[in-house]
């Protein structure tokens, strides 16, 4: 049965939901405010009714904490530090603090996290390489807590604001650079296939080869996981091939560093024996020997854009069309690429 249209005032709406749920109005208020002292079954029943009624706490009446929640898929690398820096820049200017969370490799945080965010009532949530399931989205929406996904792992949906980068164009530019140097056997170490950014970079790699009239040899394309160890392990596989590639495009800088280690172990020189291109342009890319040619992904600027967007969403009373923004990538040529050796 479809619930009747809720009354215009908050008191009437809470009373109506309380009657239908068979609980008191204060209990509904506790659920709405993210209080922990509510039985799980009761909380679930009330949450379902709140979603059915489309109830949202009025922004003007909601007491927000001076926080931005920043949620990472994984929090363990220099990549994450660049993102934190960007969100911190915006939060500091707005007089806010940043709360960090990690979903331990899952593409959506656990339910406990959603309850904690609802209780904190931050100004907004920025999710990095993560997303929300329907119940989590409904919970945040019912509290008028805006959220933005940065570099979404999958398709966030047309109604979810997101900030990304031109990953396909970056993969194209990296591979085209190697082709223009004269390389014809070009390997690739991608990131996880479940992540849109990873797939887009490899699609750009394939497009550059096909545009140049070069075959895409699937034996030269290895699926990594964006970590150093994958770059090392898969780099050894590529560089031990009888007809090894003369150049390799890695899906990120960390895997490029793993490939550096594999080349050293096999006695191969970069770029004399194998050229390497990364992706991200982390600070370490300038410090390694030789300095790494890479595709600059404007991580700090992406994080700043995501934080600004989520704060702007919190200031606007009326719902607006979801925003999807892609910031430009650019190739940064350093010393890890050169023309292939002859003979």
Short mmCIF file of C-alpha atoms in Angstrom, two decimals:
data_model
loop_
_atom_site.label_atom_id
_atom_site.label_comp_id
_atom_site.label_asym_id
_atom_site.label_seq_id
_atom_site.Cartn_x
_atom_site.Cartn_y
_atom_site.Cartn_z
CA UNK A 1 0.00 0.00 0.00
CA UNK A 2 1.37 3.41 -0.97
CA UNK A 3 1.75 5.66 2.07
CA UNK A 4 -0.43 8.78 2.05
CA UNK A 5 1.18 12.07 1.26
CA UNK A 6 2.87 13.30 4.44
CA UNK A 7 1.63 16.42 6.14
CA UNK A 8 3.39 19.67 5.39
CA UNK A 9 4.84 20.18 8.86
CA UNK A 10 7.66 18.14 10.33
CA UNK A 11 5.67 17.30 13.51
CA UNK A 12 2.73 15.89 11.54
CA UNK A 13 5.07 13.89 9.29
CA UNK A 14 6.93 12.38 12.25
CA UNK A 15 3.65 11.57 13.98
CA UNK A 16 2.28 9.91 10.86
CA UNK A 17 5.38 7.78 10.43
CA UNK A 18 5.36 6.89 14.13
CA UNK A 19 1.75 5.72 13.97
CA UNK A 20 2.38 3.54 10.94
CA UNK A 21 5.57 2.08 12.44
CA UNK A 22 3.87 1.41 15.77
CA UNK A 23 6.44 3.42 17.72
CA UNK A 24 6.60 6.78 19.44
CA UNK A 25 7.48 10.02 17.68
CA UNK A 26 10.68 10.36 19.78
CA UNK A 27 11.79 6.95 18.46
CA UNK A 28 11.31 8.14 14.87
CA UNK A 29 13.31 11.25 15.75
CA UNK A 30 16.12 9.07 17.15
CA UNK A 31 16.28 7.09 13.91
CA UNK A 32 16.19 10.26 11.85
CA UNK A 33 19.05 11.74 13.87
CA UNK A 34 21.19 8.60 13.71
CA UNK A 35 20.96 7.76 17.41
CA UNK A 36 22.29 4.32 18.35
CA UNK A 37 19.77 3.48 21.10
CA UNK A 38 17.12 1.99 18.77
CA UNK A 39 16.52 -1.73 18.23
CA UNK A 40 17.74 -2.92 14.78
CA UNK A 41 14.31 -4.20 13.72
CA UNK A 42 12.67 -0.94 14.73
CA UNK A 43 15.32 1.10 12.97
CA UNK A 44 14.83 -0.91 9.76
CA UNK A 45 11.03 -0.48 9.88
CA UNK A 46 11.27 3.26 10.46
CA UNK A 47 13.97 3.72 7.80
CA UNK A 48 11.75 1.98 5.24
CA UNK A 49 8.87 4.31 6.06
CA UNK A 50 11.12 7.37 5.91
CA UNK A 51 12.22 6.30 2.45
CA UNK A 52 8.63 5.56 1.38
CA UNK A 53 7.53 9.00 2.47
CA UNK A 54 10.57 10.60 0.84
CA UNK A 55 11.18 12.35 4.12
CA UNK A 56 14.24 14.57 4.39
CA UNK A 57 15.29 16.62 7.35
CA UNK A 58 15.05 20.28 6.41
CA UNK A 59 18.47 21.77 5.80
CA UNK A 60 17.65 24.97 7.65
CA UNK A 61 16.74 22.96 10.77
CA UNK A 62 19.52 20.39 10.60
CA UNK A 63 22.44 21.09 12.92
CA UNK A 64 25.49 20.10 10.92
CA UNK A 65 28.83 19.20 12.37
CA UNK A 66 31.79 21.21 10.99
CA UNK A 67 33.03 18.17 9.05
CA UNK A 68 33.49 16.67 5.59
CA UNK A 69 33.57 12.87 5.47
CA UNK A 70 36.20 11.52 3.06
CA UNK A 71 35.84 7.81 2.26
CA UNK A 72 38.55 5.82 0.47
CA UNK A 73 38.36 2.46 -1.25
CA UNK A 74 41.90 1.91 0.05
CA UNK A 75 44.00 4.29 2.10
CA UNK A 76 47.64 3.32 1.75
CA UNK A 77 49.53 5.28 -0.90
CA UNK A 78 50.85 8.63 -2.05
CA UNK A 79 47.84 8.72 -4.39
CA UNK A 80 45.55 9.01 -1.35
CA UNK A 81 47.71 11.80 0.10
CA UNK A 82 47.14 13.95 -2.99
CA UNK A 83 43.39 13.50 -2.61
CA UNK A 84 43.47 14.28 1.11
CA UNK A 85 45.44 17.44 0.37
CA UNK A 86 42.77 18.66 -2.06
CA UNK A 87 39.83 18.05 0.29
CA UNK A 88 41.77 19.59 3.19
CA UNK A 89 42.42 22.74 1.14
CA UNK A 90 38.70 23.33 0.62
CA UNK A 91 37.70 22.26 4.14
CA UNK A 92 40.25 24.58 5.72
CA UNK A 93 38.99 27.57 3.73
CA UNK A 94 35.43 26.73 4.83
CA UNK A 95 36.41 26.35 8.49
CA UNK A 96 35.74 22.59 8.46
CA UNK A 97 37.64 19.46 9.44
CA UNK A 98 37.99 16.18 7.50
CA UNK A 99 37.05 12.73 8.79
CA UNK A 100 38.83 9.86 6.99
CA UNK A 101 37.31 6.42 6.47
CA UNK A 102 38.40 3.35 4.51
CA UNK A 103 36.11 0.69 3.04
CA UNK A 104 38.91 -1.94 3.22
CA UNK A 105 38.90 -2.67 -0.49
CA UNK A 106 35.10 -2.88 -0.80
CA UNK A 107 33.45 -0.74 -3.46
CA UNK A 108 30.80 0.34 -0.94
CA UNK A 109 31.34 1.13 2.77
CA UNK A 110 29.66 -1.04 5.40
CA UNK A 111 26.27 -0.20 6.94
CA UNK A 112 27.92 0.74 10.23
CA UNK A 113 29.71 3.55 8.40
CA UNK A 114 26.44 4.96 7.07
CA UNK A 115 24.93 5.01 10.56
CA UNK A 116 28.01 6.78 11.92
CA UNK A 117 27.85 9.42 9.19
CA UNK A 118 24.15 9.98 9.84
CA UNK A 119 24.94 10.51 13.51
CA UNK A 120 27.82 12.91 12.76
CA UNK A 121 25.74 14.94 10.26
CA UNK A 122 28.70 16.34 8.29
CA UNK A 123 28.35 19.05 5.68
CA UNK A 124 28.87 16.38 3.03
CA UNK A 125 30.55 13.15 2.00
CA UNK A 126 33.22 12.64 -0.68
CA UNK A 127 33.67 9.00 -1.74
CA UNK A 128 36.86 8.04 -3.60
CA UNK A 129 36.77 4.99 -5.92
CA UNK A 130 33.72 3.94 -3.94
CA UNK A 131 29.96 4.16 -4.11
CA UNK A 132 26.83 3.71 -2.02
CA UNK A 133 24.15 1.07 -2.11
CA UNK A 134 20.49 2.09 -2.26
CA UNK A 135 19.90 1.93 1.49
CA UNK A 136 22.98 4.05 2.22
CA UNK A 137 21.96 6.64 -0.35
CA UNK A 138 18.44 6.76 1.09
CA UNK A 139 19.83 7.18 4.60
CA UNK A 140 22.02 10.14 3.62
CA UNK A 141 19.25 11.70 1.55
CA UNK A 142 16.81 11.45 4.44
CA UNK A 143 19.30 13.48 6.54
CA UNK A 144 19.95 15.97 3.71
CA UNK A 145 23.64 14.96 3.72
CA UNK A 146 24.96 15.55 0.18
CA UNK A 147 27.54 13.23 -1.35
CA UNK A 148 29.86 13.24 -4.37
CA UNK A 149 31.83 10.35 -5.88
CA UNK A 150 35.38 11.08 -7.03
CA UNK A 151 36.88 8.80 -9.70
CA UNK A 152 33.95 6.36 -9.49
CA UNK A 153 34.84 2.68 -9.69
CA UNK A 154 31.65 1.82 -11.57
CA UNK A 155 28.84 3.78 -13.17
CA UNK A 156 27.52 5.92 -10.28
CA UNK A 157 24.18 6.46 -12.03
CA UNK A 158 22.72 9.56 -13.66
CA UNK A 159 21.53 11.02 -10.36
CA UNK A 160 24.86 10.81 -8.50
CA UNK A 161 27.27 13.77 -8.78
CA UNK A 162 30.80 12.68 -9.69
CA UNK A 163 34.23 14.11 -10.46
CA UNK A 164 36.62 12.18 -12.69
CA UNK A 165 39.45 12.59 -15.19
CA UNK A 166 39.87 11.97 -18.92
CA UNK A 167 41.26 8.47 -18.43
CA UNK A 168 40.70 7.30 -22.01
CA UNK A 169 42.48 10.35 -23.39
CA UNK A 170 45.35 9.76 -20.96
CA UNK A 171 45.81 6.15 -22.10
CA UNK A 172 45.68 7.31 -25.71
CA UNK A 173 48.30 10.03 -25.16
CA UNK A 174 50.66 7.70 -23.27
CA UNK A 175 50.57 5.01 -25.95
CA UNK A 176 50.69 7.46 -28.83
CA UNK A 177 53.87 8.94 -27.33
CA UNK A 178 55.49 5.49 -27.40
CA UNK A 179 54.32 4.85 -30.95
CA UNK A 180 55.74 8.17 -32.11
CA UNK A 181 59.11 7.20 -30.58
CA UNK A 182 59.10 4.16 -32.85
CA UNK A 183 57.92 1.39 -30.53
CA UNK A 184 55.86 -1.36 -32.13
CA UNK A 185 55.61 -3.95 -29.33
CA UNK A 186 54.04 -2.04 -26.46
CA UNK A 187 52.84 -3.82 -23.34
CA UNK A 188 50.27 -2.66 -20.81
CA UNK A 189 49.71 -3.38 -17.12
CA UNK A 190 46.20 -2.26 -16.28
CA UNK A 191 44.40 -1.76 -13.01
CA UNK A 192 41.41 -3.85 -11.86
CA UNK A 193 38.95 -4.52 -14.68
CA UNK A 194 36.01 -3.73 -12.37
CA UNK A 195 37.11 -0.08 -12.19
CA UNK A 196 35.94 2.26 -14.94
CA UNK A 197 39.09 4.39 -14.80
CA UNK A 198 41.28 1.32 -15.37
CA UNK A 199 39.23 0.07 -18.30
CA UNK A 200 39.16 3.52 -19.89
CA UNK A 201 42.97 3.79 -19.77
CA UNK A 202 43.41 0.41 -21.46
CA UNK A 203 40.77 1.33 -24.04
CA UNK A 204 42.82 4.45 -24.83
CA UNK A 205 45.94 2.26 -25.17
CA UNK A 206 44.13 -0.02 -27.63
CA UNK A 207 42.77 2.93 -29.59
CA UNK A 208 46.26 4.39 -30.03
CA UNK A 209 47.61 1.10 -31.35
CA UNK A 210 44.69 0.55 -33.71
CA UNK A 211 44.90 4.13 -35.01
CA UNK A 212 48.59 3.57 -35.78
CA UNK A 213 47.78 0.33 -37.62
CA UNK A 214 49.44 -1.82 -34.97
CA UNK A 215 47.92 -5.08 -33.71
CA UNK A 216 46.75 -5.40 -30.10
CA UNK A 217 48.59 -8.47 -28.81
CA UNK A 218 46.58 -9.69 -25.83
CA UNK A 219 49.65 -11.49 -24.49
CA UNK A 220 51.15 -8.07 -23.85
CA UNK A 221 48.16 -6.83 -21.80
CA UNK A 222 48.27 -7.83 -18.12
CA UNK A 223 45.58 -7.14 -15.51
CA UNK A 224 47.08 -5.59 -12.38
CA UNK A 225 45.60 -4.06 -9.25
CA UNK A 226 47.24 -0.58 -9.07
CA UNK A 227 49.80 -1.79 -6.49
CA UNK A 228 53.61 -1.90 -6.67
CA UNK A 229 53.76 -5.69 -6.30
CA UNK A 230 51.56 -6.21 -9.36
CA UNK A 231 53.83 -4.00 -11.43
CA UNK A 232 56.84 -6.03 -10.32
CA UNK A 233 55.24 -9.46 -10.84
CA UNK A 234 53.58 -8.70 -14.17
CA UNK A 235 56.62 -6.72 -15.28
CA UNK A 236 58.73 -9.84 -14.84
CA UNK A 237 56.24 -11.79 -16.98
CA UNK A 238 56.39 -9.23 -19.78
CA UNK A 239 60.14 -8.70 -19.72
CA UNK A 240 60.93 -12.43 -19.62
CA UNK A 241 59.01 -13.06 -22.85
CA UNK A 242 61.22 -14.27 -25.75
CA UNK A 243 59.90 -11.40 -27.85
CA UNK A 244 59.48 -8.95 -25.00
CA UNK A 245 57.90 -5.51 -25.45
CA UNK A 246 60.23 -2.57 -25.98
CA UNK A 247 57.89 -0.30 -24.03
CA UNK A 248 55.21 -0.70 -21.35
CA UNK A 249 52.31 1.57 -20.36
CA UNK A 250 51.32 0.96 -16.75
CA UNK A 251 47.89 1.90 -15.38
CA UNK A 252 49.41 3.98 -12.58
CA UNK A 253 52.74 5.19 -11.20
CA UNK A 254 52.95 2.59 -8.42
CA UNK A 255 52.87 -0.23 -10.97
CA UNK A 256 55.48 1.63 -13.01
CA UNK A 257 57.77 1.59 -9.97
CA UNK A 258 57.20 -2.15 -9.66
CA UNK A 259 58.16 -2.49 -13.32
CA UNK A 260 61.35 -0.51 -12.62
CA UNK A 261 62.26 -3.11 -9.99
CA UNK A 262 61.56 -5.99 -12.38
CA UNK A 263 63.77 -4.41 -15.06
CA UNK A 264 66.66 -3.93 -12.61
CA UNK A 265 66.37 -7.54 -11.48
CA UNK A 266 66.64 -8.72 -15.09
CA UNK A 267 69.56 -6.41 -15.86
CA UNK A 268 67.53 -4.23 -18.25
CA UNK A 269 68.06 -0.48 -18.47
CA UNK A 270 65.32 2.16 -18.61
CA UNK A 271 64.87 3.60 -21.21
CA UNK A 272 67.68 2.01 -23.26
CA UNK A 273 66.17 -1.50 -23.12
CA UNK A 274 62.57 -0.75 -22.20
CA UNK A 275 60.60 2.49 -22.07
CA UNK A 276 58.05 3.00 -19.29
CA UNK A 277 55.04 5.33 -19.00
CA UNK A 278 52.98 5.62 -15.82
CA UNK A 279 49.74 7.33 -14.89
CA UNK A 280 48.94 9.83 -12.06
CA UNK A 281 52.14 11.94 -11.84
CA UNK A 282 52.66 11.39 -8.13
CA UNK A 283 55.53 13.37 -6.56
CA UNK A 284 57.69 10.22 -6.55
CA UNK A 285 57.56 10.15 -10.38
CA UNK A 286 60.04 13.06 -10.42
CA UNK A 287 62.38 11.47 -7.88
CA UNK A 288 62.97 7.98 -9.24
CA UNK A 289 65.87 7.19 -11.53
CA UNK A 290 65.27 7.82 -14.31
CA UNK A 291 62.42 10.31 -13.72
CA UNK A 292 59.18 8.74 -14.93
CA UNK A 293 57.28 9.79 -18.03
CA UNK A 294 53.65 9.69 -16.93
CA UNK A 295 50.14 10.97 -17.51
CA UNK A 296 49.27 13.69 -15.04
CA UNK A 297 45.93 13.10 -13.38
CA UNK A 298 45.04 16.30 -11.47
CA UNK A 299 44.27 14.47 -8.23
CA UNK A 300 44.44 17.47 -5.91
CA UNK A 301 42.30 19.57 -8.25
CA UNK A 302 39.79 16.70 -8.60
CA UNK A 303 39.54 16.41 -4.83
CA UNK A 304 39.11 20.17 -4.48
CA UNK A 305 36.35 20.13 -7.11
CA UNK A 306 34.57 17.28 -5.32
CA UNK A 307 34.75 19.04 -1.95
CA UNK A 308 33.53 22.35 -3.39
CA UNK A 309 30.66 20.59 -5.14
CA UNK A 310 29.48 18.76 -2.03
CA UNK A 311 29.53 22.00 -0.02
CA UNK A 312 27.62 23.82 -2.74
CA UNK A 313 25.01 21.04 -2.77
CA UNK A 314 24.58 21.51 0.97
CA UNK A 315 23.88 25.22 0.50
CA UNK A 316 21.22 24.77 -2.19
CA UNK A 317 17.74 24.00 -0.86
CA UNK A 318 16.27 22.83 -4.15
CA UNK A 319 17.57 19.62 -5.68
CA UNK A 320 19.56 20.20 -8.87
CA UNK A 321 20.54 17.98 -11.78
CA UNK A 322 23.44 15.69 -10.89
CA UNK A 323 26.81 17.05 -12.01
CA UNK A 324 29.38 14.91 -13.82
CA UNK A 325 32.74 16.56 -14.40
CA UNK A 326 35.93 15.22 -16.00
CA UNK A 327 39.17 17.18 -15.53
CA UNK A 328 41.80 17.00 -18.25
CA UNK A 329 44.84 14.72 -18.08
CA UNK A 330 48.15 15.62 -19.72
CA UNK A 331 51.30 13.75 -20.71
CA UNK A 332 54.45 14.68 -18.78
CA UNK A 333 57.55 13.53 -20.70
CA UNK A 334 60.64 12.78 -18.60
CA UNK A 335 63.55 10.40 -18.97
CA UNK A 336 61.96 6.94 -18.83
CA UNK A 337 61.03 6.90 -22.53
CA UNK A 338 63.22 6.90 -25.65
CA UNK A 339 63.31 5.41 -29.11
CA UNK A 340 63.75 1.61 -29.10
CA UNK A 341 67.25 0.21 -29.44
CA UNK A 342 68.15 -0.98 -32.92
CA UNK A 343 69.68 -4.33 -33.78
#
